[in-house]
Coordinates of C-alpha atoms (C1' of nucleotides) in Angstrom, one line a residue:
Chain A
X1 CA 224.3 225.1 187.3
X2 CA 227.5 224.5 189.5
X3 CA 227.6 220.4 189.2
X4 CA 229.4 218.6 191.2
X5 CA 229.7 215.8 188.8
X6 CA 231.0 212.7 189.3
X7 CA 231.9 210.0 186.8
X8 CA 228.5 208.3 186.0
X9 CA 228.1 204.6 187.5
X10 CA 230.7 205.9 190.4
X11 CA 228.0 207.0 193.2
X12 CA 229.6 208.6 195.6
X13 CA 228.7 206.2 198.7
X14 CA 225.9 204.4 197.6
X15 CA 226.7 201.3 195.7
X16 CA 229.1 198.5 196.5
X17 CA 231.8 199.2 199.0
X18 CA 234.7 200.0 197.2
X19 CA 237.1 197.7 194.8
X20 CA 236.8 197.1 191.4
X21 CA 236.6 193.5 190.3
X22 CA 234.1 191.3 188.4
X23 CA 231.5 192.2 189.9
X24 CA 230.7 195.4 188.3
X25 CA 228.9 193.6 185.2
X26 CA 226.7 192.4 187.9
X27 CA 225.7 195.9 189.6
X28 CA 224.8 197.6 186.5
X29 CA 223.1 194.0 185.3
X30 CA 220.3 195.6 188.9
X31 CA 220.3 198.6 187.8
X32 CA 219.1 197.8 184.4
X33 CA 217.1 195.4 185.3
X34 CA 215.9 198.3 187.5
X35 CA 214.9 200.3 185.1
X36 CA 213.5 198.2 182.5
X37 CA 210.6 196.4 185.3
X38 CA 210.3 200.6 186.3
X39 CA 209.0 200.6 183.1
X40 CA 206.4 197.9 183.6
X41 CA 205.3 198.5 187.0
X42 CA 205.5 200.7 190.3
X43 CA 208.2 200.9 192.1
X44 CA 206.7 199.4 195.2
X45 CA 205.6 196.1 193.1
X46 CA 209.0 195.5 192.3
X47 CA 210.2 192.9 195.0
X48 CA 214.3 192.4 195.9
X49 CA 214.1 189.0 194.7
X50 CA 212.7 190.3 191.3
X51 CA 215.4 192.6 190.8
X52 CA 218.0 189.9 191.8
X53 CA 216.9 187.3 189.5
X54 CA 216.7 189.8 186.7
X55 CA 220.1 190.3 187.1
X56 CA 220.8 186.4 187.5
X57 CA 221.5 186.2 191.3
X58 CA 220.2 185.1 194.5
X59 CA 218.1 187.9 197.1
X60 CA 221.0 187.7 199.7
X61 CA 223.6 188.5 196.9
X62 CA 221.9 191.4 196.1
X63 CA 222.5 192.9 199.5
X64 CA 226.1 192.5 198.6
X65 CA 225.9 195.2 195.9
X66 CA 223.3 197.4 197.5
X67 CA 222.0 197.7 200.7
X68 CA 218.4 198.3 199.3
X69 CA 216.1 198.7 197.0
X70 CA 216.2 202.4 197.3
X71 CA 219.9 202.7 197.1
X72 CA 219.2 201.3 193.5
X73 CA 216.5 203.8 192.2
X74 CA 219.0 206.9 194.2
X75 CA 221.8 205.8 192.1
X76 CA 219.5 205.9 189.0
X77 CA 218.2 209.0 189.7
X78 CA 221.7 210.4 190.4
X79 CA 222.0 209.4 186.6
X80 CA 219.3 211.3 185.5
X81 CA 219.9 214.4 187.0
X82 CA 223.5 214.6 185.7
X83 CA 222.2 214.0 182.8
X84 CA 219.4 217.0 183.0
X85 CA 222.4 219.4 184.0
X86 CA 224.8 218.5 181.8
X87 CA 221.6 219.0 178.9
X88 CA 220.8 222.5 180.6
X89 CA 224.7 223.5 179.8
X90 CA 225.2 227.2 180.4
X91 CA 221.9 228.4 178.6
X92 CA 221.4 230.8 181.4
X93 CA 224.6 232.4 180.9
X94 CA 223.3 233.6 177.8
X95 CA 220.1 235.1 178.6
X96 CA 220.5 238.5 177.2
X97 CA 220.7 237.1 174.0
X98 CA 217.0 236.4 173.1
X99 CA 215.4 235.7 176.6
X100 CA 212.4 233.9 175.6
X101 CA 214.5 231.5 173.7
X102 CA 216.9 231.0 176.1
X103 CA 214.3 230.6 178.6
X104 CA 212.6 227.8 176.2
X105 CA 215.6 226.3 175.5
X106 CA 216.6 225.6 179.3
X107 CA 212.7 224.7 179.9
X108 CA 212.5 222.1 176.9
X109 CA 215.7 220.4 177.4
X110 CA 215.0 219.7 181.2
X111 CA 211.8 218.4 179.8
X112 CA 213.6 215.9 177.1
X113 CA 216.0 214.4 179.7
X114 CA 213.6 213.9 182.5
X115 CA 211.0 212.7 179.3
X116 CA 213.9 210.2 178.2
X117 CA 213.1 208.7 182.1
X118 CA 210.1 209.1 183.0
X119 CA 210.0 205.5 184.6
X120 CA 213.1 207.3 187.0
X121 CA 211.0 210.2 187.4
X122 CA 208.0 208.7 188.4
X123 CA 209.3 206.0 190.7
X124 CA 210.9 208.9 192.7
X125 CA 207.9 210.7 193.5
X126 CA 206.3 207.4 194.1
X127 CA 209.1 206.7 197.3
X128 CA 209.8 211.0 198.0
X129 CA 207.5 210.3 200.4
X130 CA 208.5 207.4 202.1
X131 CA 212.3 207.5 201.7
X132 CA 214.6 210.2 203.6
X133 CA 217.5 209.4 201.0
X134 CA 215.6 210.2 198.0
X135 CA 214.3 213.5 199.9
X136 CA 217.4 214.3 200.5
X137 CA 219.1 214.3 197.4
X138 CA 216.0 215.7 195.3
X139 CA 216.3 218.5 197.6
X140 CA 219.8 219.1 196.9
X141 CA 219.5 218.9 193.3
X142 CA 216.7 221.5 193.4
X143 CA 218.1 223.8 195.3
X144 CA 221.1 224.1 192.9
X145 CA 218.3 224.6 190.2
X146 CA 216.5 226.8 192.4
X147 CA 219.9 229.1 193.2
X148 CA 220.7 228.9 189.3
X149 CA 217.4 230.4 188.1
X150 CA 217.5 232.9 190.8
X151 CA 221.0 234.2 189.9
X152 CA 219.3 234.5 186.4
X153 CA 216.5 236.9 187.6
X154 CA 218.6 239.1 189.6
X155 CA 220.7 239.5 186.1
X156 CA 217.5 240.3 184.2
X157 CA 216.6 242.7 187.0
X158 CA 219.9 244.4 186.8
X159 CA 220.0 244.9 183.1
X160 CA 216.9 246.1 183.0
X161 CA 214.7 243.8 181.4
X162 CA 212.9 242.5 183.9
X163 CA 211.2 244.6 187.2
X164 CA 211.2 244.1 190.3
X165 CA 209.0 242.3 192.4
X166 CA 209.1 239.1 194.4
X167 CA 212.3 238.2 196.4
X168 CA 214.2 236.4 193.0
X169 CA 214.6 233.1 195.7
X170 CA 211.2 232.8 196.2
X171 CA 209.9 233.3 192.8
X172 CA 212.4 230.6 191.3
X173 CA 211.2 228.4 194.2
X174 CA 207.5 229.0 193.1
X175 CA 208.5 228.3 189.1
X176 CA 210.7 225.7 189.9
X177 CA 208.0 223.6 191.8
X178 CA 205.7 224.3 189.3
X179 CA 207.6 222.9 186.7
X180 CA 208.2 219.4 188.9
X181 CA 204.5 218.8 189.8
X182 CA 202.9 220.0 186.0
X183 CA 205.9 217.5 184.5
X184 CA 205.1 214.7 187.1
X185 CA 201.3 214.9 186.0
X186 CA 202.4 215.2 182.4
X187 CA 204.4 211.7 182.7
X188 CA 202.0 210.0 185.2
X189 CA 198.9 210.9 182.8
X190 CA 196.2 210.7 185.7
X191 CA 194.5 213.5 187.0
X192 CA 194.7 216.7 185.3
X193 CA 197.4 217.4 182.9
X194 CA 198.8 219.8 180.4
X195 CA 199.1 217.6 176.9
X196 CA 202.9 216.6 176.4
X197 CA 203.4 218.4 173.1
X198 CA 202.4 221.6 174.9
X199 CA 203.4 221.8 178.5
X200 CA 207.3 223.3 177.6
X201 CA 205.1 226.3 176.2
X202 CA 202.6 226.5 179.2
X203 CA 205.1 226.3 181.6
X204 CA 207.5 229.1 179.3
X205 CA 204.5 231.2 179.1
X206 CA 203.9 231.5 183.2
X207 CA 207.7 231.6 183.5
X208 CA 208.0 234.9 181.4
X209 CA 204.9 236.7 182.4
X210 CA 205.4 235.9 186.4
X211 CA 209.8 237.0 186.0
X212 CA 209.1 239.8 183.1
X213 CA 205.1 240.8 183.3
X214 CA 205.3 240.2 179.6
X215 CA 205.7 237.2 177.0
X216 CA 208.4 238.8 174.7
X217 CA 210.8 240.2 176.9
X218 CA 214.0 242.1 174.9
X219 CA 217.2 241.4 174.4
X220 CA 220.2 243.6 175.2
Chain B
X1 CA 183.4 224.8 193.3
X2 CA 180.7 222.7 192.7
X3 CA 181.2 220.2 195.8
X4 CA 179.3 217.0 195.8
X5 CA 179.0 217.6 199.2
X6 CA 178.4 214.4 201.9
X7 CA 177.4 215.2 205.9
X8 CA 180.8 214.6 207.1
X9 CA 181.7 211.2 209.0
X10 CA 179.4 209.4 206.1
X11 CA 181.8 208.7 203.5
X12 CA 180.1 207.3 200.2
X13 CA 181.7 203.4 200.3
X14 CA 184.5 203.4 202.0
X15 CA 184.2 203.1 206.2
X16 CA 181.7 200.7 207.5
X17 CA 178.8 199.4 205.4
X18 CA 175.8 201.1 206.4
X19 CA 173.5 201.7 209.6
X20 CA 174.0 203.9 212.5
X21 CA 174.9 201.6 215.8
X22 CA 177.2 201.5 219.2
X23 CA 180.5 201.0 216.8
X24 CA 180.2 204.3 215.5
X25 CA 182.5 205.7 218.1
X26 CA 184.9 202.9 217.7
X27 CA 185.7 204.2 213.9
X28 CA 185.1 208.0 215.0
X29 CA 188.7 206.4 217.5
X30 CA 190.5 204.9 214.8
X31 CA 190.1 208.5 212.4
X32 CA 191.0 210.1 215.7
X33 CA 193.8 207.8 216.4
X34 CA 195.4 208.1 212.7
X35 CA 195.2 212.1 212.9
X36 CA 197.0 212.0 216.0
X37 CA 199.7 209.3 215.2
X38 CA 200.1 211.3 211.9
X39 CA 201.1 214.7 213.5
X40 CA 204.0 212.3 215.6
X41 CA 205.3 210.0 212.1
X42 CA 205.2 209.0 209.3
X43 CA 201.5 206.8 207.5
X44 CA 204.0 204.0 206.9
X45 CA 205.1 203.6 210.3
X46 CA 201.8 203.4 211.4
X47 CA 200.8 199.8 211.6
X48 CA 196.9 198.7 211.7
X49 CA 197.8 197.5 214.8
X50 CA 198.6 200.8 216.0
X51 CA 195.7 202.1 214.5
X52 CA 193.5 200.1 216.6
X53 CA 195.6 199.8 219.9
X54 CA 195.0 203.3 219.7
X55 CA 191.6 202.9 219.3
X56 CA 191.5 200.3 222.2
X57 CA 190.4 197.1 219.6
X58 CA 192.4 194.5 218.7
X59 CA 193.6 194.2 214.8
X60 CA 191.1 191.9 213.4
X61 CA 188.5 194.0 214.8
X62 CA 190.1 197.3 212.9
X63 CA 189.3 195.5 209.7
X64 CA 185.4 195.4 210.8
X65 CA 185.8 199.3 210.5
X66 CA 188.2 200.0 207.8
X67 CA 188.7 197.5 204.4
X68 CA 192.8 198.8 204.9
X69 CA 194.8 201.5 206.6
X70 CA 194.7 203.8 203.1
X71 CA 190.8 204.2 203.7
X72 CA 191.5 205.4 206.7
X73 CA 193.1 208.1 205.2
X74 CA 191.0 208.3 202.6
X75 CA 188.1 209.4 205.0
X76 CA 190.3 211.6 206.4
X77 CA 191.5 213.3 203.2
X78 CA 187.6 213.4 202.1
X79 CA 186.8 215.6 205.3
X80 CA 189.7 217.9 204.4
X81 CA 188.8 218.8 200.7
X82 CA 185.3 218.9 202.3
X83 CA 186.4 221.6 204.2
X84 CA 188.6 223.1 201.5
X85 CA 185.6 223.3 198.9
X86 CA 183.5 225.3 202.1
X87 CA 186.0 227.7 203.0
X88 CA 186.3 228.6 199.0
X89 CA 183.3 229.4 198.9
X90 CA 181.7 231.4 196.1
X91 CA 185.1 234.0 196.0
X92 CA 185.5 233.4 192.4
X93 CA 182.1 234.4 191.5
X94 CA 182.8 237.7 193.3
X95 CA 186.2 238.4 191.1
X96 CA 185.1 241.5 189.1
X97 CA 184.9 243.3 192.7
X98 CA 188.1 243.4 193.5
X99 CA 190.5 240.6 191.8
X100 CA 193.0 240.8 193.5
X101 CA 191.7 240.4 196.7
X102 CA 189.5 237.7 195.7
X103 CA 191.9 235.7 194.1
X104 CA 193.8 236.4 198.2
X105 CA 191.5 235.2 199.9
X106 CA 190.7 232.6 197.3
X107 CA 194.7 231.5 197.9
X108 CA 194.2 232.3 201.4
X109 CA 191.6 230.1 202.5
X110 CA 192.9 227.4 200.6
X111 CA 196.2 228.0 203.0
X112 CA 194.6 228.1 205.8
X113 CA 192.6 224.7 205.5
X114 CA 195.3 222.7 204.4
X115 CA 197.3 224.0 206.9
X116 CA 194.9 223.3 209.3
X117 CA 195.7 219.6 208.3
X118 CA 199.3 219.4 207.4
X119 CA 199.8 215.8 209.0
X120 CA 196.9 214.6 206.7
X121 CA 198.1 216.1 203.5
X122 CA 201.3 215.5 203.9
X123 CA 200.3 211.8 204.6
X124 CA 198.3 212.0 201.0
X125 CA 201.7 213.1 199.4
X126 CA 203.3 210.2 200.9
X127 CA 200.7 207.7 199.7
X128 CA 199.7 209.2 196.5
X129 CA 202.6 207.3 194.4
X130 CA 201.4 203.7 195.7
X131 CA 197.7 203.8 196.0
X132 CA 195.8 204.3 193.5
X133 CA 192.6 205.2 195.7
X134 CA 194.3 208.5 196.8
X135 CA 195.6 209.0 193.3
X136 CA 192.3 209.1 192.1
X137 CA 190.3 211.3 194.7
X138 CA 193.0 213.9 194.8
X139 CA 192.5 214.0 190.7
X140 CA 188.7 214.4 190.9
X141 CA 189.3 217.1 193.7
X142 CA 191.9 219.2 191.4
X143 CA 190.1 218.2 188.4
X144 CA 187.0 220.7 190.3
X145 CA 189.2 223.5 191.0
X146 CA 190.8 223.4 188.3
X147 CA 187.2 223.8 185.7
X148 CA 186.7 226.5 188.3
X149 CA 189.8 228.5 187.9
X150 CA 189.5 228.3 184.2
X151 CA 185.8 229.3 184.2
X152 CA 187.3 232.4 186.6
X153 CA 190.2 233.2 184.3
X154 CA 187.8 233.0 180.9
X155 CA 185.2 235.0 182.5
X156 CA 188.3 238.0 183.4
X157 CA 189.1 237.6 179.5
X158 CA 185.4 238.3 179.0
X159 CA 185.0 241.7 180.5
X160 CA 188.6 242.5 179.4
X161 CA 190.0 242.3 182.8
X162 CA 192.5 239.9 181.8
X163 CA 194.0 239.7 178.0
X164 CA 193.9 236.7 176.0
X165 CA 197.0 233.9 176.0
X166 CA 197.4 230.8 176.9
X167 CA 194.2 228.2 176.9
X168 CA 192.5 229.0 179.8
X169 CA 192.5 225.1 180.9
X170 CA 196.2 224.8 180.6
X171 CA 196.6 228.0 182.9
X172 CA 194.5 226.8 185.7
X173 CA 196.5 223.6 185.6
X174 CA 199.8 225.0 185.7
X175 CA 198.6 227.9 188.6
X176 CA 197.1 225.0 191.0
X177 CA 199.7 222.6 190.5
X178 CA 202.4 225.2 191.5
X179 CA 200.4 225.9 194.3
X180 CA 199.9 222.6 196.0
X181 CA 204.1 222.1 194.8
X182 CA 204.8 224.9 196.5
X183 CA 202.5 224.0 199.7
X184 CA 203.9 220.8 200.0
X185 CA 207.9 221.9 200.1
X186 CA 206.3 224.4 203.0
X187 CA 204.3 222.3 204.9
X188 CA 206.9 219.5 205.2
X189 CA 209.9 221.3 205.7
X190 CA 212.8 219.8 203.2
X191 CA 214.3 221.4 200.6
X192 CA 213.8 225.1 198.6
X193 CA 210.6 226.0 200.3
X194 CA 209.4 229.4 200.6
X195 CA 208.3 231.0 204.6
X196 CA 205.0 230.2 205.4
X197 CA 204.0 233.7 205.8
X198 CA 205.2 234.3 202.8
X199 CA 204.2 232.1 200.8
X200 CA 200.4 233.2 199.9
X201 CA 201.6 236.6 198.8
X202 CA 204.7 234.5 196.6
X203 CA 201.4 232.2 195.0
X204 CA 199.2 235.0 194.4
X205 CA 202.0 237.6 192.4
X206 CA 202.2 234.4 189.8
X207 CA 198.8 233.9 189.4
X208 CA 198.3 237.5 188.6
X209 CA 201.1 237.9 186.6
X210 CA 200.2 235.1 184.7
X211 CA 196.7 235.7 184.2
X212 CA 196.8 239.8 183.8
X213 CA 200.0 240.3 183.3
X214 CA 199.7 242.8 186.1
X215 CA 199.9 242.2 189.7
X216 CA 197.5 245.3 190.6
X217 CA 194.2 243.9 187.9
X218 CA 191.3 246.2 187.3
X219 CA 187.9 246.1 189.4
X220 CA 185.0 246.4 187.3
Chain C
dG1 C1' 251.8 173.5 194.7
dA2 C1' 249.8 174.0 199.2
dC3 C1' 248.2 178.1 201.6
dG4 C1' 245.7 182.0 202.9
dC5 C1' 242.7 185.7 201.8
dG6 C1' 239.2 188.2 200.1
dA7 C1' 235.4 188.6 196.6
dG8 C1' 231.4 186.6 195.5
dT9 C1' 227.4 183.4 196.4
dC10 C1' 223.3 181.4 198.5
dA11 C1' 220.2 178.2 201.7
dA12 C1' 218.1 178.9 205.7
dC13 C1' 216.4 181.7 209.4
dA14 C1' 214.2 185.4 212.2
dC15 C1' 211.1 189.0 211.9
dC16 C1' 207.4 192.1 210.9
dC17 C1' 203.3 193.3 208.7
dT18 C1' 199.0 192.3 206.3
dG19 C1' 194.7 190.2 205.5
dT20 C1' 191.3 186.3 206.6
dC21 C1' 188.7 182.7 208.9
dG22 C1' 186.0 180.9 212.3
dA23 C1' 184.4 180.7 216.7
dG24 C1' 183.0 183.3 220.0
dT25 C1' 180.1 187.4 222.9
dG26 C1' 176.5 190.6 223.9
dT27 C1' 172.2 193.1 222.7
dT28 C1' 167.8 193.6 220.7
dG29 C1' 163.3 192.7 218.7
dT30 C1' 159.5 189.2 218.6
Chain D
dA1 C1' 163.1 181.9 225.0
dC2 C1' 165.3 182.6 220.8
dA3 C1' 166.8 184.0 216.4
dA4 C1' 169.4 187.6 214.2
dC5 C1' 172.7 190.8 214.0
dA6 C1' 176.6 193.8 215.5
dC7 C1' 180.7 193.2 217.1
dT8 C1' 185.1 191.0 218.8
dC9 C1' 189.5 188.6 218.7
dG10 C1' 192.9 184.3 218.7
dA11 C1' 195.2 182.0 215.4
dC12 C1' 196.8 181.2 211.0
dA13 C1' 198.7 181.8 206.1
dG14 C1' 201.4 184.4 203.1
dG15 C1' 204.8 187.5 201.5
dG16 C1' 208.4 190.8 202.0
dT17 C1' 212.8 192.3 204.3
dG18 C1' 217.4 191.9 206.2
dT19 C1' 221.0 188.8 208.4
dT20 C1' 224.0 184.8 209.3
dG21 C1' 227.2 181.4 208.4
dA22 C1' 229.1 178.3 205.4
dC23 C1' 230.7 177.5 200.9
dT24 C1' 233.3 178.3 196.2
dC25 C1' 236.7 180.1 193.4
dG26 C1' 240.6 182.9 191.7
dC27 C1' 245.0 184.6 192.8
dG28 C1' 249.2 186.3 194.8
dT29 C1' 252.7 184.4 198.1
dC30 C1' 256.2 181.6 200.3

DNA sequence: GACGCGAGTCAACACCCTGTCGAGTGTTGT
DNA sequence: ACAACACTCGACAGGGTGTTGACTCGCGTC
């Protein structure tokens, strides 16, 4: 998981225009008013004016610290995903170890940090569709993940453990996407859905029979 | 599949209220009209007043057809599962011939009728976070093919085709969310997605891997 | 200690889209 | 002829977005 991090609340472009000054109390005063009314309601009930007098200021001044609404749920989710790849550390380094429990490991901590913001989460499938931004940066941060987990399976191939089969891109795209839609179903609750306390184990399970045609893969 | 099936163009509630007359063609135009604009952008830069321009009726006159642009959609995404549910067919009942090429043509068919309708699914996609209408119609659609795959997958178990694991619910949740993940990333284009003449072959060597742990399962 | 400058603020405006109301038009059965 | 119904649209109200231009305030400078 090669992160380009940068330091959280910095976004790289989105955000003010540059210049620290007293402002700053103000900007994450939207942003956590952004996330607490996420929270309460969709995304697309949440009006400008709402999140500007929840962080004590007039519409137009909003437009001085963002230039949308969007801009404020990208730089939100740009929290969350640092977040999810700093929690997912280097588990993958050390799959030889005990696979399955590496595997579980990497699985149930993406699970906890996109559980701890599940209001992020959902609001960003909500506006996938309509926003290009939010497309854009989603599709980024997966294709790291996606690159990441197919490294993995081209080292279990090597070593052995795991056979061939699918082209290792395509099956981490397929697991990958899984993973984003059973979650999104998980945390939305409508339609059907894999119980919370068990979907890291459904999702392990179809992980290690699809990369290892077995359940309890061996260590070196 | 057990499809409550409707004669197509009759949509339960939604559409006009009842009995047959001249306008028929006018709302026959506006579904027209919204497949066509939806294969050139995006649902929410299609005004009603597009809608019915396209149509030739002025906006007031759209409402007369359609309560709001989403049913419009709506009747379109009806016809679409419609045609889903027929091409599916009775495959799964046929399983113990030849799994794996049922459970192809199963994927296959599936493939071939959304893809028929990309513009319209992807539309749903788009919509599916803010209305609530769509939300629930694509639920009730998955919820059916989902009690289907898992009465497919416990009847394998039965004759021994396919060993026990996971429950067989959680399974067929997992498999056909990763499938219409996956389909999605391919029919729209942006980020990790895998080739769409790939991409059946990639869906179908999880779904046997993860329900025989084998991707070459035993006839009868 | 006035002066200028830039950060920060907002009332007011222009715009676009949605949904509704009420007053029409034409056709059709009696 | 006439009532009833399907159908049509001009005009309005309402709510959201994004922009403009003027105003305040703190602060370094000459």
């Amino acid at each position: 998981m090669t992160a380009a991090r940068t330091p959280t609340g910095a976004a790289p472009s989105r955000g003010r225009r540059p210049g620290r000054s007293t402002g700053d109390d103000r900007e994450l005063a939207i942003l956590a008013t952004a996330e607490r009314l996420l929270e309460q309601r969709a995304f697309g009930d949440i009006s400008i004016d709402d999140l500007a007098r929840g962080a004590g200021i007039s519409r137009p001044t909003f437009y001085f610290y963002f230039p949308s609404k969007d801009a404020v749920l990208l730089t939100l989710l740009d929290r969350v995903t640092e977040e999810a790849d700093a929690a997912a550390g280097d588990v993958l380094d050390r799959l030889a170890e005990d696979p399955r429990a590496r595997w579980r490991e990497l699985i149930g901590r993406f699970h906890a940090a996109f559980g701890g913001h599940r209001a992020v989460v959902l609001a960003c499938a909500e506006v996938r569709g309509t926003n290009a931004e939010v497309r854009r940066l989603w599709a980024a941060v997966l294709e790291r993940w996606v690159q990441a987990v197919q490294a993995a399976i081209e080292g279990e191939r090597r070593r052995g453990a795991a056979p061939d089969g699918l082209p290792a891109r395509d099956l981490a795209i397929a697991l990958n996407s899984m993973n984003e839609r059973v979650w999104y179903a998980t945390f939305a609750g409508d339609g059907p859905a894999v119980a919370e306390q068990d979907v890291v184990d459904v999702l392990l399970d179809v992980w290690l029979t699809a990369i290892y045609r077995s359940t309890a893969p061996q260590p070196a």
